[in-house]
mmCIF file of C-alpha atoms in Angstrom:
data_model
loop_
_atom_site.group_PDB
_atom_site.id
_atom_site.type_symbol
_atom_site.label_atom_id
_atom_site.label_comp_id
_atom_site.label_asym_id
_atom_site.label_seq_id
_atom_site.Cartn_x
_atom_site.Cartn_y
_atom_site.Cartn_z
ATOM 1 C CA UNK A 1 37.973 21.947 -7.425
ATOM 2 C CA UNK A 2 41.648 20.912 -7.505
ATOM 3 C CA UNK A 3 42.708 17.498 -8.116
ATOM 4 C CA UNK A 4 44.230 16.234 -4.917
ATOM 5 C CA UNK A 5 43.151 16.848 -1.247
ATOM 6 C CA UNK A 6 45.799 17.673 1.308
ATOM 7 C CA UNK A 7 45.164 16.571 4.951
ATOM 8 C CA UNK A 8 47.031 18.405 7.713
ATOM 9 C CA UNK A 9 48.593 20.638 5.703
ATOM 10 C CA UNK A 10 49.734 22.898 8.398
ATOM 11 C CA UNK A 11 51.172 19.959 10.747
ATOM 12 C CA UNK A 12 55.180 20.843 11.019
ATOM 13 C CA UNK A 13 56.575 16.893 10.958
ATOM 14 C CA UNK A 14 59.102 16.435 8.369
ATOM 15 C CA UNK A 15 57.446 13.095 7.085
ATOM 16 C CA UNK A 16 54.829 13.455 4.218
ATOM 17 C CA UNK A 17 52.365 10.541 3.206
ATOM 18 C CA UNK A 18 51.314 10.292 -0.324
ATOM 19 C CA UNK A 19 48.872 8.608 -1.971
ATOM 20 C CA UNK A 20 48.665 8.320 -5.691
ATOM 21 C CA UNK A 21 46.032 6.176 -6.264
ATOM 22 C CA UNK A 22 43.588 7.550 -3.790
ATOM 23 C CA UNK A 23 40.076 7.459 -5.044
ATOM 24 C CA UNK A 24 38.239 5.641 -8.353
ATOM 25 C CA UNK A 25 36.728 9.388 -8.767
ATOM 26 C CA UNK A 26 36.217 10.162 -12.794
ATOM 27 C CA UNK A 27 36.191 14.069 -13.840
ATOM 28 C CA UNK A 28 32.944 14.832 -15.425
ATOM 29 C CA UNK A 29 34.814 16.124 -18.180
ATOM 30 C CA UNK A 30 36.347 12.846 -18.951
ATOM 31 C CA UNK A 31 33.220 10.269 -20.860
ATOM 32 C CA UNK A 32 30.947 12.826 -18.686
ATOM 33 C CA UNK A 33 32.128 11.196 -15.378
ATOM 34 C CA UNK A 34 32.298 7.194 -16.621
ATOM 35 C CA UNK A 35 34.938 5.634 -18.230
ATOM 36 C CA UNK A 36 32.534 2.954 -19.593
ATOM 37 C CA UNK A 37 33.229 0.224 -17.490
ATOM 38 C CA UNK A 38 30.885 -1.273 -15.205
ATOM 39 C CA UNK A 39 30.592 -0.553 -11.298
ATOM 40 C CA UNK A 40 32.151 -3.478 -10.036
ATOM 41 C CA UNK A 41 34.821 -2.891 -11.770
ATOM 42 C CA UNK A 42 35.561 0.378 -10.723
ATOM 43 C CA UNK A 43 35.506 -0.676 -7.006
ATOM 44 C CA UNK A 44 38.593 -3.134 -8.231
ATOM 45 C CA UNK A 45 42.119 -2.246 -7.693
ATOM 46 C CA UNK A 46 42.321 -1.464 -11.437
ATOM 47 C CA UNK A 47 40.717 1.944 -10.691
ATOM 48 C CA UNK A 48 42.095 3.040 -7.041
ATOM 49 C CA UNK A 49 44.480 1.586 -4.862
ATOM 50 C CA UNK A 50 41.599 0.291 -2.714
ATOM 51 C CA UNK A 51 41.697 1.483 1.352
ATOM 52 C CA UNK A 52 45.330 3.104 0.872
ATOM 53 C CA UNK A 53 43.475 6.653 1.355
ATOM 54 C CA UNK A 54 42.007 5.864 4.672
ATOM 55 C CA UNK A 55 45.197 4.128 5.444
ATOM 56 C CA UNK A 56 47.187 7.191 4.564
ATOM 57 C CA UNK A 57 44.976 9.468 6.377
ATOM 58 C CA UNK A 58 45.248 7.772 9.272
ATOM 59 C CA UNK A 59 49.033 7.325 9.222
ATOM 60 C CA UNK A 60 49.571 10.805 8.657
ATOM 61 C CA UNK A 61 47.301 11.455 12.084
ATOM 62 C CA UNK A 62 49.575 8.744 14.240
ATOM 63 C CA UNK A 63 52.749 10.704 12.700
ATOM 64 C CA UNK A 64 51.071 14.191 13.265
ATOM 65 C CA UNK A 65 52.309 14.397 9.607
ATOM 66 C CA UNK A 66 50.357 16.167 6.350
ATOM 67 C CA UNK A 67 49.136 13.872 3.569
ATOM 68 C CA UNK A 68 48.222 14.664 0.069
ATOM 69 C CA UNK A 69 45.830 12.445 -1.768
ATOM 70 C CA UNK A 70 44.939 12.021 -5.558
ATOM 71 C CA UNK A 71 41.424 12.622 -6.633
ATOM 72 C CA UNK A 72 41.049 10.810 -9.984
ATOM 73 C CA UNK A 73 41.495 7.509 -10.762
ATOM 74 C CA UNK A 74 44.670 5.975 -12.146
ATOM 75 C CA UNK A 75 42.345 5.157 -14.978
ATOM 76 C CA UNK A 76 41.787 8.188 -16.258
ATOM 77 C CA UNK A 77 45.850 9.182 -16.001
ATOM 78 C CA UNK A 78 47.864 7.448 -13.608
ATOM 79 C CA UNK A 79 50.228 10.205 -11.276
ATOM 80 C CA UNK A 80 52.951 7.328 -10.307
ATOM 81 C CA UNK A 81 54.284 6.929 -13.787
ATOM 82 C CA UNK A 82 56.372 9.541 -15.791
ATOM 83 C CA UNK A 83 54.425 11.797 -18.581
ATOM 84 C CA UNK A 84 56.317 9.243 -20.877
ATOM 85 C CA UNK A 85 55.548 6.162 -19.703
ATOM 86 C CA UNK A 86 53.183 3.842 -22.047
ATOM 87 C CA UNK A 87 50.931 2.952 -19.187
ATOM 88 C CA UNK A 88 50.288 6.445 -18.206
ATOM 89 C CA UNK A 89 46.586 6.231 -19.758
ATOM 90 C CA UNK A 90 45.727 2.277 -19.249
ATOM 91 C CA UNK A 91 43.835 0.521 -22.377
ATOM 92 C CA UNK A 92 43.617 -2.947 -20.613
ATOM 93 C CA UNK A 93 44.308 -3.725 -17.126
ATOM 94 C CA UNK A 94 43.590 -6.960 -15.486
ATOM 95 C CA UNK A 95 41.267 -8.402 -18.012
ATOM 96 C CA UNK A 96 39.230 -5.239 -18.281
ATOM 97 C CA UNK A 97 39.157 -3.136 -21.375
ATOM 98 C CA UNK A 98 38.865 0.396 -20.639
ATOM 99 C CA UNK A 99 36.493 1.946 -23.337
ATOM 100 C CA UNK A 100 36.832 5.780 -22.657
ATOM 101 C CA UNK A 101 40.870 5.199 -23.574
ATOM 102 C CA UNK A 102 40.432 2.893 -26.134
ATOM 103 C CA UNK A 103 41.001 5.883 -28.478
ATOM 104 C CA UNK A 104 42.685 8.359 -26.485
ATOM 105 C CA UNK A 105 44.371 10.501 -28.683
ATOM 106 C CA UNK A 106 47.843 13.043 -27.891
ATOM 107 C CA UNK A 107 45.615 15.999 -27.095
ATOM 108 C CA UNK A 108 43.148 14.680 -24.795
ATOM 109 C CA UNK A 109 46.219 12.894 -22.782
ATOM 110 C CA UNK A 110 47.885 16.328 -22.845
ATOM 111 C CA UNK A 111 44.302 17.613 -21.702
ATOM 112 C CA UNK A 112 44.527 15.178 -18.555
ATOM 113 C CA UNK A 113 47.903 15.909 -17.871
ATOM 114 C CA UNK A 114 47.889 19.791 -18.047
ATOM 115 C CA UNK A 115 44.600 19.866 -15.523
ATOM 116 C CA UNK A 116 44.605 16.496 -13.280
ATOM 117 C CA UNK A 117 48.594 15.039 -13.047
ATOM 118 C CA UNK A 118 50.746 18.298 -13.249
ATOM 119 C CA UNK A 119 48.662 20.213 -10.516
ATOM 120 C CA UNK A 120 49.048 16.769 -8.345
ATOM 121 C CA UNK A 121 52.627 16.973 -8.651
ATOM 122 C CA UNK A 122 53.043 20.650 -8.578
ATOM 123 C CA UNK A 123 51.000 20.375 -4.918
ATOM 124 C CA UNK A 124 52.927 17.363 -3.885
ATOM 125 C CA UNK A 125 56.195 19.253 -4.972
ATOM 126 C CA UNK A 126 55.398 22.247 -3.026
ATOM 127 C CA UNK A 127 54.359 19.823 0.407
ATOM 128 C CA UNK A 128 58.062 18.286 -0.664
ATOM 129 C CA UNK A 129 59.794 21.254 -0.391
ATOM 130 C CA UNK A 130 58.069 23.078 2.995
ATOM 131 C CA UNK A 131 61.629 22.496 4.661
ATOM 132 C CA UNK A 132 64.906 20.627 4.800
ATOM 133 C CA UNK A 133 64.629 17.008 5.282
ATOM 134 C CA UNK A 134 61.510 16.002 4.196
ATOM 135 C CA UNK A 135 60.826 12.339 4.217
ATOM 136 C CA UNK A 136 57.938 10.740 2.010
ATOM 137 C CA UNK A 137 56.066 7.828 2.816
ATOM 138 C CA UNK A 138 53.885 6.252 -0.490
ATOM 139 C CA UNK A 139 50.944 4.131 1.003
ATOM 140 C CA UNK A 140 49.677 1.749 -1.934
ATOM 141 C CA UNK A 141 47.791 -1.502 -1.578
ATOM 142 C CA UNK A 142 47.715 -4.251 -4.013
ATOM 143 C CA UNK A 143 45.245 -6.861 -4.811
ATOM 144 C CA UNK A 144 45.649 -10.521 -3.206
ATOM 145 C CA UNK A 145 45.600 -12.612 -6.714
ATOM 146 C CA UNK A 146 45.105 -10.696 -10.430
ATOM 147 C CA UNK A 147 43.082 -12.974 -12.698
ATOM 148 C CA UNK A 148 44.985 -16.044 -13.865
ATOM 149 C CA UNK A 149 47.663 -15.774 -11.493
ATOM 150 C CA UNK A 150 48.857 -17.639 -8.345
ATOM 151 C CA UNK A 151 48.035 -16.049 -5.000
ATOM 152 C CA UNK A 152 50.296 -13.487 -3.659
ATOM 153 C CA UNK A 153 51.690 -14.673 -0.294
ATOM 154 C CA UNK A 154 52.487 -10.964 1.424
ATOM 155 C CA UNK A 155 50.703 -9.382 3.454
ATOM 156 C CA UNK A 156 52.263 -6.006 3.342
ATOM 157 C CA UNK A 157 55.185 -5.384 0.525
ATOM 158 C CA UNK A 158 58.104 -2.259 0.984
ATOM 159 C CA UNK A 159 59.188 -1.249 -2.594
ATOM 160 C CA UNK A 160 62.470 0.667 -2.801
ATOM 161 C CA UNK A 161 65.104 1.681 -5.800
ATOM 162 C CA UNK A 162 68.631 0.806 -5.589
ATOM 163 C CA UNK A 163 69.360 4.419 -5.645
ATOM 164 C CA UNK A 164 68.340 4.822 -2.320
ATOM 165 C CA UNK A 165 66.933 1.726 -0.285
ATOM 166 C CA UNK A 166 67.973 3.082 3.222
ATOM 167 C CA UNK A 167 64.683 3.852 4.758
ATOM 168 C CA UNK A 168 63.169 0.649 3.060
ATOM 169 C CA UNK A 169 66.049 -1.717 4.561
ATOM 170 C CA UNK A 170 65.211 -0.497 7.963
ATOM 171 C CA UNK A 171 61.371 -0.669 7.349
ATOM 172 C CA UNK A 172 61.609 -4.244 5.981
ATOM 173 C CA UNK A 173 63.485 -5.172 9.007
ATOM 174 C CA UNK A 174 61.292 -4.070 11.512
ATOM 175 C CA UNK A 175 58.304 -5.148 10.161
ATOM 176 C CA UNK A 176 59.855 -8.717 9.641
ATOM 177 C CA UNK A 177 60.231 -8.949 13.094
ATOM 178 C CA UNK A 178 56.514 -9.829 13.321
ATOM 179 C CA UNK A 179 56.244 -13.432 12.741
ATOM 180 C CA UNK A 180 52.796 -13.204 11.586
ATOM 181 C CA UNK A 181 53.603 -10.892 8.510
ATOM 182 C CA UNK A 182 55.280 -12.013 5.565
ATOM 183 C CA UNK A 183 56.404 -8.857 4.021
ATOM 184 C CA UNK A 184 57.791 -8.698 0.474
ATOM 185 C CA UNK A 185 60.859 -6.936 -0.193
ATOM 186 C CA UNK A 186 60.259 -5.009 -3.942
ATOM 187 C CA UNK A 187 57.154 -7.481 -3.852
ATOM 188 C CA UNK A 188 54.675 -7.533 -5.342
ATOM 189 C CA UNK A 189 56.445 -4.819 -7.625
ATOM 190 C CA UNK A 190 59.981 -3.700 -8.243
ATOM 191 C CA UNK A 191 60.220 -0.322 -6.905
ATOM 192 C CA UNK A 192 62.420 1.448 -9.330
ATOM 193 C CA UNK A 193 60.291 3.214 -11.928
ATOM 194 C CA UNK A 194 62.174 6.220 -13.516
ATOM 195 C CA UNK A 195 59.501 8.959 -13.674
ATOM 196 C CA UNK A 196 57.165 7.718 -11.099
ATOM 197 C CA UNK A 197 55.973 9.841 -7.891
ATOM 198 C CA UNK A 198 58.830 8.387 -5.737
ATOM 199 C CA UNK A 199 61.921 9.327 -8.409
ATOM 200 C CA UNK A 200 60.788 12.311 -9.244
ATOM 201 C CA UNK A 201 60.152 13.686 -5.710
ATOM 202 C CA UNK A 202 62.461 11.732 -3.407
ATOM 203 C CA UNK A 203 65.255 10.150 -5.394
ATOM 204 C CA UNK A 204 65.820 13.109 -7.785
ATOM 205 C CA UNK A 205 65.826 15.492 -4.506
ATOM 206 C CA UNK A 206 68.169 12.968 -2.418
ATOM 207 C CA UNK A 207 65.114 12.491 0.221
ATOM 208 C CA UNK A 208 64.642 9.635 2.217
ATOM 209 C CA UNK A 209 61.687 7.823 1.109
ATOM 210 C CA UNK A 210 59.680 4.448 0.907
ATOM 211 C CA UNK A 211 56.770 3.161 -0.818
ATOM 212 C CA UNK A 212 54.417 0.879 1.631
ATOM 213 C CA UNK A 213 51.722 -1.587 -0.095
ATOM 214 C CA UNK A 214 49.362 -3.397 2.062
ATOM 215 C CA UNK A 215 47.176 -6.018 0.564
ATOM 216 C CA UNK A 216 43.825 -4.062 0.138
ATOM 217 C CA UNK A 217 41.170 -6.828 1.965
ATOM 218 C CA UNK A 218 43.171 -5.880 4.932
ATOM 219 C CA UNK A 219 42.715 -2.362 4.920
ATOM 220 C CA UNK A 220 39.033 -2.546 3.242
ATOM 221 C CA UNK A 221 37.572 -1.299 6.526
ATOM 222 C CA UNK A 222 38.169 1.268 9.049
ATOM 223 C CA UNK A 223 38.867 -1.167 11.616
ATOM 224 C CA UNK A 224 41.477 -2.362 9.288
ATOM 225 C CA UNK A 225 43.061 0.839 8.372
ATOM 226 C CA UNK A 226 43.447 1.456 12.085
ATOM 227 C CA UNK A 227 44.964 -1.271 12.883
ATOM 228 C CA UNK A 228 47.682 -1.449 9.867
ATOM 229 C CA UNK A 229 48.208 2.661 10.497
ATOM 230 C CA UNK A 230 49.366 1.699 14.543
ATOM 231 C CA UNK A 231 51.895 -1.089 12.931
ATOM 232 C CA UNK A 232 53.373 1.191 10.572
ATOM 233 C CA UNK A 233 53.682 3.836 12.426
ATOM 234 C CA UNK A 234 55.474 2.266 14.877
ATOM 235 C CA UNK A 235 57.532 0.663 12.114
ATOM 236 C CA UNK A 236 58.439 3.777 10.712
ATOM 237 C CA UNK A 237 58.943 5.757 13.991
ATOM 238 C CA UNK A 238 61.677 2.546 15.040
ATOM 239 C CA UNK A 239 63.548 2.486 11.230
ATOM 240 C CA UNK A 240 64.059 6.060 11.188
ATOM 241 C CA UNK A 241 65.533 5.992 14.628
ATOM 242 C CA UNK A 242 67.675 3.189 13.255
ATOM 243 C CA UNK A 243 69.229 5.393 10.450
#
């Protein structure tokens, strides 16, 4: 079974929806299918982007575009990091120790790269290269409040790199027209991370791109995912036309 899922593979749109942190699944060959943390923690944002998979699929359906989703937890190995990034395999995240990663060695990281990380990126690269002019839209979600931190004020954030912020700027302008939204511009994180999925598959290839972060409590249900898919499909279509 491949460590990714592709939805609507035969669709002809030049848009490609990606979801790097789609699931909290731990493969059986990693700790017998467990990282040694409580089920409640595996249900939190530390293990996957809550609601992002449903939103990515719903958005792809509205845009008649394909979507590719990871099928392993970011805590096993993070596909949105470069291979040499020190946070590739996290040992501590938002106050939770990850027992299965505490003593992980180079050989085990290399095995996870070979069996999970690289097959996902190979498939993403193949999907992105199907035609000229691919536009990559990466869907993520964020938690309203990290432990010990102030609540985040945004409902949605649009992340971008200084190397190419054209689509993101146009999308921010469209979303900001809604008076009920507080839109983060490179919030709650910076959008420039060398070696991440956008850098690898969009920036280095000269492809239009944007990374969208939606607050996870807003997309925890199918209804919320449908509402945000409608909103983002409209805004993305308009932003692309603006370009």
